Amino acid sequence: MRIAILTDIHANREAFEAVIADATARNATQFAILGDIVGYGGDPAWCVERTMALAAAGGVVVRGNHDQAVYDPSISLNETARAAIQWTAQQLSPEHVEYLAALPLTVREGDRLYVHSSAAAPGRFNYLLDTEDASGHFAACDARLGFCGHVHRPRLYSMGAGKVCSFAPTGETPIPLLAQRRWVAVVGSVGQPRDGDPAAGYAIYDTQTCELCFHKAAYDIEAASTRIRAAGLPDSLAQRLLTGK
C-alpha cells in the first residue's frame, strides 16, 4: 500500500487538487490527512467536502487546531488566523462543522500513528520542532512510525538505542524507515508551506518497502492568492503563499 500523507491544507483548493493529482500519478492507494483542513485559505467548504470524499473512500483524517477553532473559541490563534477562522466559520455548513468536530485527534493503523501535532498531549497542539519534542512524542506512544504536521516544514526524526536524531529531507529520494529504529515524520504543508519553497508539500509512505518519500507539487499559486484576496481575508495570507515562508 502506498499512503499519501497530507497535512495543513488550509482551505487551499488549488494546492489540494494538485497534490491529489500528483499522489494519484505516483500510485498512491490511500490518503491520510493530518488536520488543518481549513483556516487561512479561500475555499474551506470545498476542501472539507473533498476530505469527506477521501475519507469515505477509505482515507484517514485527524483533527487540527484550525479545524477545532471553527467551533471552539478557546483555541489559541494569532490575530490573522482568528480573522480567517471567523470568516471560515461563515462559509461552512452545519454538516461541515459537525464533521470537523467529530474528527479524532489521533488514528492508529498497525505500526503507524497519525496525529496533527504530537502524540504527547495531542489536544494541546504543541509543535514538534526539535529532538526534545520528538523524544516527548516517542515517550507518549509505542507506535514505530508517527506522521504529523502543524509545523509547515518537513522534518524527519528517528530514535535508536535511546538517542534521537533529526534531519531535513532534500529532494525526492525514498528514505528507508529501518525496522530497528522508531520514526516520526513532520510532513510539511499542502496549503501554506513555510520551508521557502511555495510548492505544495506532502509525503508518500510505502508499506511494502517501508520507504518514505517527501514530494512537492506545483500548483496555481496566483489563483489561490487571488481567492484569498477576493474573500477579503488578510493580504498577508495571500502574500506568504508566493514566498513559501
PDB file of C-alpha atoms in Angstrom:
ATOM      1  CA  MET A   1       0.000   0.000   0.000  1.00  0.00           C
ATOM      2  CA  ARG A   2       1.194   3.484  -0.875  1.00  0.00           C
ATOM      3  CA  ILE A   3      -0.174   6.081   1.533  1.00  0.00           C
ATOM      4  CA  ALA A   4      -0.204   9.743   0.531  1.00  0.00           C
ATOM      5  CA  ILE A   5       0.174  11.772   3.727  1.00  0.00           C
ATOM      6  CA  LEU A   6      -1.187  15.313   3.556  1.00  0.00           C
ATOM      7  CA  THR A   7      -1.426  17.953   6.233  1.00  0.00           C
ATOM      8  CA  ASP A   8      -2.128  21.648   6.726  1.00  0.00           C
ATOM      9  CA  ILE A   9      -4.252  22.052   3.608  1.00  0.00           C
ATOM     10  CA  HIS A  10      -5.607  25.314   4.993  1.00  0.00           C
ATOM     11  CA  ALA A  11      -8.512  25.769   2.592  1.00  0.00           C
ATOM     12  CA  ASN A  12      -6.149  25.983  -0.395  1.00  0.00           C
ATOM     13  CA  ARG A  13      -8.196  24.291  -3.081  1.00  0.00           C
ATOM     14  CA  GLU A  14      -5.616  24.706  -5.824  1.00  0.00           C
ATOM     15  CA  ALA A  15      -2.838  23.131  -3.758  1.00  0.00           C
ATOM     16  CA  PHE A  16      -5.105  20.322  -2.538  1.00  0.00           C
ATOM     17  CA  GLU A  17      -6.187  19.443  -6.068  1.00  0.00           C
ATOM     18  CA  ALA A  18      -2.587  19.453  -7.285  1.00  0.00           C
ATOM     19  CA  VAL A  19      -1.395  17.152  -4.507  1.00  0.00           C
ATOM     20  CA  ILE A  20      -4.241  14.690  -5.002  1.00  0.00           C
ATOM     21  CA  ALA A  21      -3.414  14.537  -8.719  1.00  0.00           C
ATOM     22  CA  ASP A  22       0.328  14.208  -8.076  1.00  0.00           C
ATOM     23  CA  ALA A  23      -0.110  11.484  -5.462  1.00  0.00           C
ATOM     24  CA  THR A  24      -2.513   9.577  -7.697  1.00  0.00           C
ATOM     25  CA  ALA A  25       0.013   9.748 -10.539  1.00  0.00           C
ATOM     26  CA  ARG A  26       2.575   8.285  -8.121  1.00  0.00           C
ATOM     27  CA  ASN A  27       0.239   5.336  -7.485  1.00  0.00           C
ATOM     28  CA  ALA A  28      -0.963   6.311  -4.023  1.00  0.00           C
ATOM     29  CA  THR A  29      -3.656   3.886  -2.887  1.00  0.00           C
ATOM     30  CA  GLN A  30      -4.752   5.595   0.333  1.00  0.00           C
ATOM     31  CA  PHE A  31      -4.837   9.155   1.653  1.00  0.00           C
ATOM     32  CA  ALA A  32      -4.127  10.242   5.220  1.00  0.00           C
ATOM     33  CA  ILE A  33      -4.976  13.846   6.118  1.00  0.00           C
ATOM     34  CA  LEU A  34      -3.381  15.099   9.311  1.00  0.00           C
ATOM     35  CA  GLY A  35      -5.582  18.069  10.101  1.00  0.00           C
ATOM     36  CA  ASP A  36      -5.907  21.794   9.481  1.00  0.00           C
ATOM     37  CA  ILE A  37      -8.154  21.264   6.510  1.00  0.00           C
ATOM     38  CA  VAL A  38      -9.388  24.836   6.949  1.00  0.00           C
ATOM     39  CA  GLY A  39      -8.049  28.223   8.042  1.00  0.00           C
ATOM     40  CA  TYR A  40      -6.025  30.845   6.152  1.00  0.00           C
ATOM     41  CA  GLY A  41      -7.213  29.916   2.643  1.00  0.00           C
ATOM     42  CA  GLY A  42     -10.129  30.899   0.461  1.00  0.00           C
ATOM     43  CA  ASP A  43     -12.125  27.698  -0.199  1.00  0.00           C
ATOM     44  CA  PRO A  44     -12.790  25.899   3.090  1.00  0.00           C
ATOM     45  CA  ALA A  45     -16.102  24.307   2.081  1.00  0.00           C
ATOM     46  CA  TRP A  46     -14.629  22.628  -0.992  1.00  0.00           C
ATOM     47  CA  CYS A  47     -11.653  21.349   0.995  1.00  0.00           C
ATOM     48  CA  VAL A  48     -13.884  19.853   3.685  1.00  0.00           C
ATOM     49  CA  GLU A  49     -16.084  18.221   1.042  1.00  0.00           C
ATOM     50  CA  ARG A  50     -13.046  16.740  -0.729  1.00  0.00           C
ATOM     51  CA  THR A  51     -11.679  15.466   2.560  1.00  0.00           C
ATOM     52  CA  MET A  52     -15.009  13.838   3.363  1.00  0.00           C
ATOM     53  CA  ALA A  53     -14.919  12.101  -0.024  1.00  0.00           C
ATOM     54  CA  LEU A  54     -11.389  10.809   0.559  1.00  0.00           C
ATOM     55  CA  ALA A  55     -12.413   9.542   3.997  1.00  0.00           C
ATOM     56  CA  ALA A  56     -15.431   7.783   2.500  1.00  0.00           C
ATOM     57  CA  ALA A  57     -13.043   6.048   0.093  1.00  0.00           C
ATOM     58  CA  GLY A  58     -11.016   4.640   2.984  1.00  0.00           C
ATOM     59  CA  GLY A  59      -8.816   7.579   3.889  1.00  0.00           C
ATOM     60  CA  VAL A  60      -7.637   8.548   7.361  1.00  0.00           C
ATOM     61  CA  VAL A  61      -8.413  12.015   8.752  1.00  0.00           C
ATOM     62  CA  VAL A  62      -7.465  13.606  12.080  1.00  0.00           C
ATOM     63  CA  ARG A  63      -8.356  16.989  13.550  1.00  0.00           C
ATOM     64  CA  GLY A  64      -6.064  20.016  13.608  1.00  0.00           C
ATOM     65  CA  ASN A  65      -6.198  23.127  15.768  1.00  0.00           C
ATOM     66  CA  HIS A  66      -7.677  25.288  12.995  1.00  0.00           C
ATOM     67  CA  ASP A  67     -10.383  22.682  12.400  1.00  0.00           C
ATOM     68  CA  GLN A  68     -11.232  22.779  16.098  1.00  0.00           C
ATOM     69  CA  ALA A  69     -11.105  26.584  16.210  1.00  0.00           C
ATOM     70  CA  VAL A  70     -14.104  26.704  13.850  1.00  0.00           C
ATOM     71  CA  TYR A  71     -16.366  25.608  16.719  1.00  0.00           C
ATOM     72  CA  ASP A  72     -14.152  26.075  19.792  1.00  0.00           C
ATOM     73  CA  PRO A  73     -13.238  29.711  20.583  1.00  0.00           C
ATOM     74  CA  SER A  74     -10.853  28.605  23.337  1.00  0.00           C
ATOM     75  CA  ILE A  75      -8.278  27.519  20.745  1.00  0.00           C
ATOM     76  CA  SER A  76      -5.361  29.960  20.785  1.00  0.00           C
ATOM     77  CA  LEU A  77      -4.743  31.723  17.452  1.00  0.00           C
ATOM     78  CA  ASN A  78      -2.966  34.891  16.425  1.00  0.00           C
ATOM     79  CA  GLU A  79      -4.969  37.850  15.136  1.00  0.00           C
ATOM     80  CA  THR A  80      -4.595  36.961  11.458  1.00  0.00           C
ATOM     81  CA  ALA A  81      -5.516  33.322  11.982  1.00  0.00           C
ATOM     82  CA  ARG A  82      -8.505  34.326  14.130  1.00  0.00           C
ATOM     83  CA  ALA A  83      -9.819  36.630  11.395  1.00  0.00           C
ATOM     84  CA  ALA A  84      -9.510  33.812   8.872  1.00  0.00           C
ATOM     85  CA  ILE A  85     -11.308  31.329  11.145  1.00  0.00           C
ATOM     86  CA  GLN A  86     -14.176  33.743  11.785  1.00  0.00           C
ATOM     87  CA  TRP A  87     -14.649  34.090   8.027  1.00  0.00           C
ATOM     88  CA  THR A  88     -14.213  30.333   7.548  1.00  0.00           C
ATOM     89  CA  ALA A  89     -16.974  29.511  10.032  1.00  0.00           C
ATOM     90  CA  GLN A  90     -19.387  31.582   7.947  1.00  0.00           C
ATOM     91  CA  GLN A  91     -18.553  29.580   4.813  1.00  0.00           C
ATOM     92  CA  LEU A  92     -19.165  26.136   6.284  1.00  0.00           C
ATOM     93  CA  SER A  93     -22.470  24.322   6.577  1.00  0.00           C
ATOM     94  CA  PRO A  94     -23.615  22.756   9.870  1.00  0.00           C
ATOM     95  CA  GLU A  95     -22.712  19.386   8.335  1.00  0.00           C
ATOM     96  CA  HIS A  96     -19.158  20.569   7.704  1.00  0.00           C
ATOM     97  CA  VAL A  97     -18.766  21.815  11.273  1.00  0.00           C
ATOM     98  CA  GLU A  98     -20.174  18.579  12.684  1.00  0.00           C
ATOM     99  CA  TYR A  99     -17.712  16.633  10.556  1.00  0.00           C
ATOM    100  CA  LEU A 100     -14.739  18.634  11.830  1.00  0.00           C
ATOM    101  CA  ALA A 101     -15.917  18.308  15.433  1.00  0.00           C
ATOM    102  CA  ALA A 102     -16.229  14.532  15.128  1.00  0.00           C
ATOM    103  CA  LEU A 103     -12.697  14.010  13.825  1.00  0.00           C
ATOM    104  CA  PRO A 104     -10.341  12.175  16.203  1.00  0.00           C
ATOM    105  CA  LEU A 105      -7.100  13.695  17.452  1.00  0.00           C
ATOM    106  CA  THR A 106      -5.159  10.536  16.604  1.00  0.00           C
ATOM    107  CA  VAL A 107      -5.619   7.441  14.472  1.00  0.00           C
ATOM    108  CA  ARG A 108      -3.594   4.247  14.882  1.00  0.00           C
ATOM    109  CA  GLU A 109      -3.283   1.812  11.974  1.00  0.00           C
ATOM    110  CA  GLY A 110      -0.887  -1.058  12.558  1.00  0.00           C
ATOM    111  CA  ASP A 111       2.537   0.365  13.394  1.00  0.00           C
ATOM    112  CA  ARG A 112       1.515   3.858  12.214  1.00  0.00           C
ATOM    113  CA  LEU A 113       0.197   6.720  14.337  1.00  0.00           C
ATOM    114  CA  TYR A 114      -1.361   9.735  12.638  1.00  0.00           C
ATOM    115  CA  VAL A 115      -1.673  12.991  14.593  1.00  0.00           C
ATOM    116  CA  HIS A 116      -1.737  16.686  13.754  1.00  0.00           C
ATOM    117  CA  SER A 117       0.873  17.848  16.258  1.00  0.00           C
ATOM    118  CA  SER A 118       2.435  15.201  18.523  1.00  0.00           C
ATOM    119  CA  ALA A 119       1.457  12.079  20.419  1.00  0.00           C
ATOM    120  CA  ALA A 120       2.412  13.999  23.565  1.00  0.00           C
ATOM    121  CA  ALA A 121      -0.859  15.678  24.629  1.00  0.00           C
ATOM    122  CA  PRO A 122      -2.276  15.903  21.090  1.00  0.00           C
ATOM    123  CA  GLY A 123      -5.149  18.135  22.228  1.00  0.00           C
ATOM    124  CA  ARG A 124      -2.697  20.855  23.235  1.00  0.00           C
ATOM    125  CA  PHE A 125      -1.422  21.129  19.650  1.00  0.00           C
ATOM    126  CA  ASN A 126       2.206  21.627  20.655  1.00  0.00           C
ATOM    127  CA  TYR A 127       4.746  21.923  17.854  1.00  0.00           C
ATOM    128  CA  LEU A 128       7.213  19.119  17.164  1.00  0.00           C
ATOM    129  CA  LEU A 129      10.215  21.317  16.388  1.00  0.00           C
ATOM    130  CA  ASP A 130      13.336  19.536  17.629  1.00  0.00           C
ATOM    131  CA  THR A 131      14.767  16.330  19.047  1.00  0.00           C
ATOM    132  CA  GLU A 132      13.453  17.133  22.527  1.00  0.00           C
ATOM    133  CA  ASP A 133       9.913  17.398  21.161  1.00  0.00           C
ATOM    134  CA  ALA A 134      10.448  14.187  19.192  1.00  0.00           C
ATOM    135  CA  SER A 135      11.574  12.440  22.381  1.00  0.00           C
ATOM    136  CA  GLY A 136       8.310  13.516  24.002  1.00  0.00           C
ATOM    137  CA  HIS A 137       6.369  12.070  21.093  1.00  0.00           C
ATOM    138  CA  PHE A 138       8.206   8.742  21.289  1.00  0.00           C
ATOM    139  CA  ALA A 139       7.664   8.574  25.058  1.00  0.00           C
ATOM    140  CA  ALA A 140       3.925   9.186  24.672  1.00  0.00           C
ATOM    141  CA  CYS A 141       3.206   6.290  22.299  1.00  0.00           C
ATOM    142  CA  ASP A 142       4.528   2.896  21.284  1.00  0.00           C
ATOM    143  CA  ALA A 143       3.934   3.235  17.541  1.00  0.00           C
ATOM    144  CA  ARG A 144       7.052   2.558  15.494  1.00  0.00           C
ATOM    145  CA  LEU A 145       6.053   5.174  12.924  1.00  0.00           C
ATOM    146  CA  GLY A 146       4.493   8.564  13.544  1.00  0.00           C
ATOM    147  CA  PHE A 147       3.253  11.071  10.994  1.00  0.00           C
ATOM    148  CA  CYS A 148       2.349  14.629  11.921  1.00  0.00           C
ATOM    149  CA  GLY A 149       2.068  18.179  10.607  1.00  0.00           C
ATOM    150  CA  HIS A 150       1.405  21.546  12.285  1.00  0.00           C
ATOM    151  CA  VAL A 151       4.950  22.866  11.685  1.00  0.00           C
ATOM    152  CA  HIS A 152       4.544  23.546   7.925  1.00  0.00           C
ATOM    153  CA  ARG A 153       8.151  22.463   7.269  1.00  0.00           C
ATOM    154  CA  PRO A 154       9.259  18.874   6.528  1.00  0.00           C
ATOM    155  CA  ARG A 155      11.499  17.127   9.028  1.00  0.00           C
ATOM    156  CA  LEU A 156      12.290  13.541   9.971  1.00  0.00           C
ATOM    157  CA  TYR A 157      13.274  12.213  13.395  1.00  0.00           C
ATOM    158  CA  SER A 158      14.435   8.732  14.351  1.00  0.00           C
ATOM    159  CA  MET A 159      15.228   7.035  17.639  1.00  0.00           C
ATOM    160  CA  GLY A 160      17.542   4.115  18.238  1.00  0.00           C
ATOM    161  CA  ALA A 161      19.352   2.966  21.383  1.00  0.00           C
ATOM    162  CA  GLY A 162      17.670   5.807  23.253  1.00  0.00           C
ATOM    163  CA  LYS A 163      19.141   8.534  21.029  1.00  0.00           C
ATOM    164  CA  VAL A 164      17.014  10.793  18.822  1.00  0.00           C
ATOM    165  CA  CYS A 165      18.416  12.112  15.541  1.00  0.00           C
ATOM    166  CA  SER A 166      16.990  14.716  13.176  1.00  0.00           C
ATOM    167  CA  PHE A 167      17.463  15.707   9.564  1.00  0.00           C
ATOM    168  CA  ALA A 168      15.762  17.806   6.923  1.00  0.00           C
ATOM    169  CA  PRO A 169      14.849  15.766   3.835  1.00  0.00           C
ATOM    170  CA  THR A 170      16.054  17.074   0.493  1.00  0.00           C
ATOM    171  CA  GLY A 171      14.913  16.181  -2.986  1.00  0.00           C
ATOM    172  CA  GLU A 172      12.532  13.317  -3.599  1.00  0.00           C
ATOM    173  CA  THR A 173      14.727  10.393  -2.595  1.00  0.00           C
ATOM    174  CA  PRO A 174      12.965   7.476  -0.853  1.00  0.00           C
ATOM    175  CA  ILE A 175      14.132   7.129   2.750  1.00  0.00           C
ATOM    176  CA  PRO A 176      14.115   3.605   4.256  1.00  0.00           C
ATOM    177  CA  LEU A 177      12.485   3.677   7.686  1.00  0.00           C
ATOM    178  CA  LEU A 178      14.639   0.921   9.150  1.00  0.00           C
ATOM    179  CA  ALA A 179      12.825  -1.562  11.362  1.00  0.00           C
ATOM    180  CA  GLN A 180      15.329  -1.336  14.224  1.00  0.00           C
ATOM    181  CA  ARG A 181      14.533   2.345  14.759  1.00  0.00           C
ATOM    182  CA  ARG A 182      11.416   4.375  15.559  1.00  0.00           C
ATOM    183  CA  TRP A 183      10.463   7.306  13.362  1.00  0.00           C
ATOM    184  CA  VAL A 184       8.302  10.404  13.349  1.00  0.00           C
ATOM    185  CA  ALA A 185       7.917  12.448  10.175  1.00  0.00           C
ATOM    186  CA  VAL A 186       6.746  16.055  10.085  1.00  0.00           C
ATOM    187  CA  VAL A 187       5.262  16.055   6.618  1.00  0.00           C
ATOM    188  CA  GLY A 188       5.265  19.751   5.669  1.00  0.00           C
ATOM    189  CA  SER A 189       2.222  21.593   4.332  1.00  0.00           C
ATOM    190  CA  VAL A 190      -0.046  21.303   1.332  1.00  0.00           C
ATOM    191  CA  GLY A 191      -1.689  24.696   1.548  1.00  0.00           C
ATOM    192  CA  GLN A 192       0.756  27.049   3.288  1.00  0.00           C
ATOM    193  CA  PRO A 193       4.371  25.834   3.098  1.00  0.00           C
ATOM    194  CA  ARG A 194       6.903  27.644   5.275  1.00  0.00           C
ATOM    195  CA  ASP A 195      10.113  25.966   4.100  1.00  0.00           C
ATOM    196  CA  GLY A 196      10.959  28.593   1.485  1.00  0.00           C
ATOM    197  CA  ASP A 197       9.511  26.544  -1.385  1.00  0.00           C
ATOM    198  CA  PRO A 198       5.969  27.661  -2.265  1.00  0.00           C
ATOM    199  CA  ALA A 199       5.068  24.376  -3.980  1.00  0.00           C
ATOM    200  CA  ALA A 200       2.639  22.155  -2.070  1.00  0.00           C
ATOM    201  CA  GLY A 201       4.347  19.621   0.179  1.00  0.00           C
ATOM    202  CA  TYR A 202       3.321  16.100   1.159  1.00  0.00           C
ATOM    203  CA  ALA A 203       4.801  12.609   1.508  1.00  0.00           C
ATOM    204  CA  ILE A 204       4.150   9.038   0.416  1.00  0.00           C
ATOM    205  CA  TYR A 205       4.850   6.036   2.634  1.00  0.00           C
ATOM    206  CA  ASP A 206       5.136   2.605   1.006  1.00  0.00           C
ATOM    207  CA  THR A 207       4.140  -0.119   3.462  1.00  0.00           C
ATOM    208  CA  GLN A 208       5.811  -2.856   1.388  1.00  0.00           C
ATOM    209  CA  THR A 209       9.241  -1.263   1.051  1.00  0.00           C
ATOM    210  CA  CYS A 210       8.970   0.724   4.326  1.00  0.00           C
ATOM    211  CA  GLU A 211      10.203   3.791   2.448  1.00  0.00           C
ATOM    212  CA  LEU A 212       9.067   7.379   2.935  1.00  0.00           C
ATOM    213  CA  CYS A 213       9.435   9.967   0.199  1.00  0.00           C
ATOM    214  CA  PHE A 214       8.770  13.694   0.568  1.00  0.00           C
ATOM    215  CA  HIS A 215       7.281  15.361  -2.505  1.00  0.00           C
ATOM    216  CA  LYS A 216       6.487  18.818  -3.831  1.00  0.00           C
ATOM    217  CA  ALA A 217       3.662  19.551  -6.275  1.00  0.00           C
ATOM    218  CA  ALA A 218       3.487  22.747  -8.319  1.00  0.00           C
ATOM    219  CA  TYR A 219       0.109  24.477  -8.337  1.00  0.00           C
ATOM    220  CA  ASP A 220      -1.542  27.729  -9.409  1.00  0.00           C
ATOM    221  CA  ILE A 221      -0.353  29.912  -6.545  1.00  0.00           C
ATOM    222  CA  GLU A 222      -1.632  33.102  -8.154  1.00  0.00           C
ATOM    223  CA  ALA A 223      -5.155  31.673  -8.296  1.00  0.00           C
ATOM    224  CA  ALA A 224      -5.006  30.643  -4.640  1.00  0.00           C
ATOM    225  CA  SER A 225      -3.710  34.078  -3.648  1.00  0.00           C
ATOM    226  CA  THR A 226      -6.419  35.797  -5.679  1.00  0.00           C
ATOM    227  CA  ARG A 227      -9.058  33.662  -3.983  1.00  0.00           C
ATOM    228  CA  ILE A 228      -7.811  34.800  -0.558  1.00  0.00           C
ATOM    229  CA  ARG A 229      -7.918  38.466  -1.549  1.00  0.00           C
ATOM    230  CA  ALA A 230     -11.368  38.106  -3.121  1.00  0.00           C
ATOM    231  CA  ALA A 231     -12.649  36.716   0.175  1.00  0.00           C
ATOM    232  CA  GLY A 232     -11.452  39.830   1.990  1.00  0.00           C
ATOM    233  CA  LEU A 233      -9.004  37.877   4.130  1.00  0.00           C
ATOM    234  CA  PRO A 234      -5.773  39.498   5.387  1.00  0.00           C
ATOM    235  CA  ASP A 235      -3.442  40.215   2.474  1.00  0.00           C
ATOM    236  CA  SER A 236      -0.504  38.682   4.336  1.00  0.00           C
ATOM    237  CA  LEU A 237      -2.133  35.278   3.846  1.00  0.00           C
ATOM    238  CA  ALA A 238      -2.081  35.763   0.084  1.00  0.00           C
ATOM    239  CA  GLN A 239       1.469  37.100   0.100  1.00  0.00           C
ATOM    240  CA  ARG A 240       3.028  34.250   2.045  1.00  0.00           C
ATOM    241  CA  LEU A 241       1.806  31.697  -0.494  1.00  0.00           C
ATOM    242  CA  LEU A 242       4.055  33.383  -3.058  1.00  0.00           C
ATOM    243  CA  THR A 243       7.186  33.017  -0.932  1.00  0.00           C
ATOM    244  CA  GLY A 244       6.525  29.775   0.915  1.00  0.00           C
ATOM    245  CA  LYS A 245       7.553  31.397   4.192  1.00  0.00           C
TER     246      LYS A 245
END
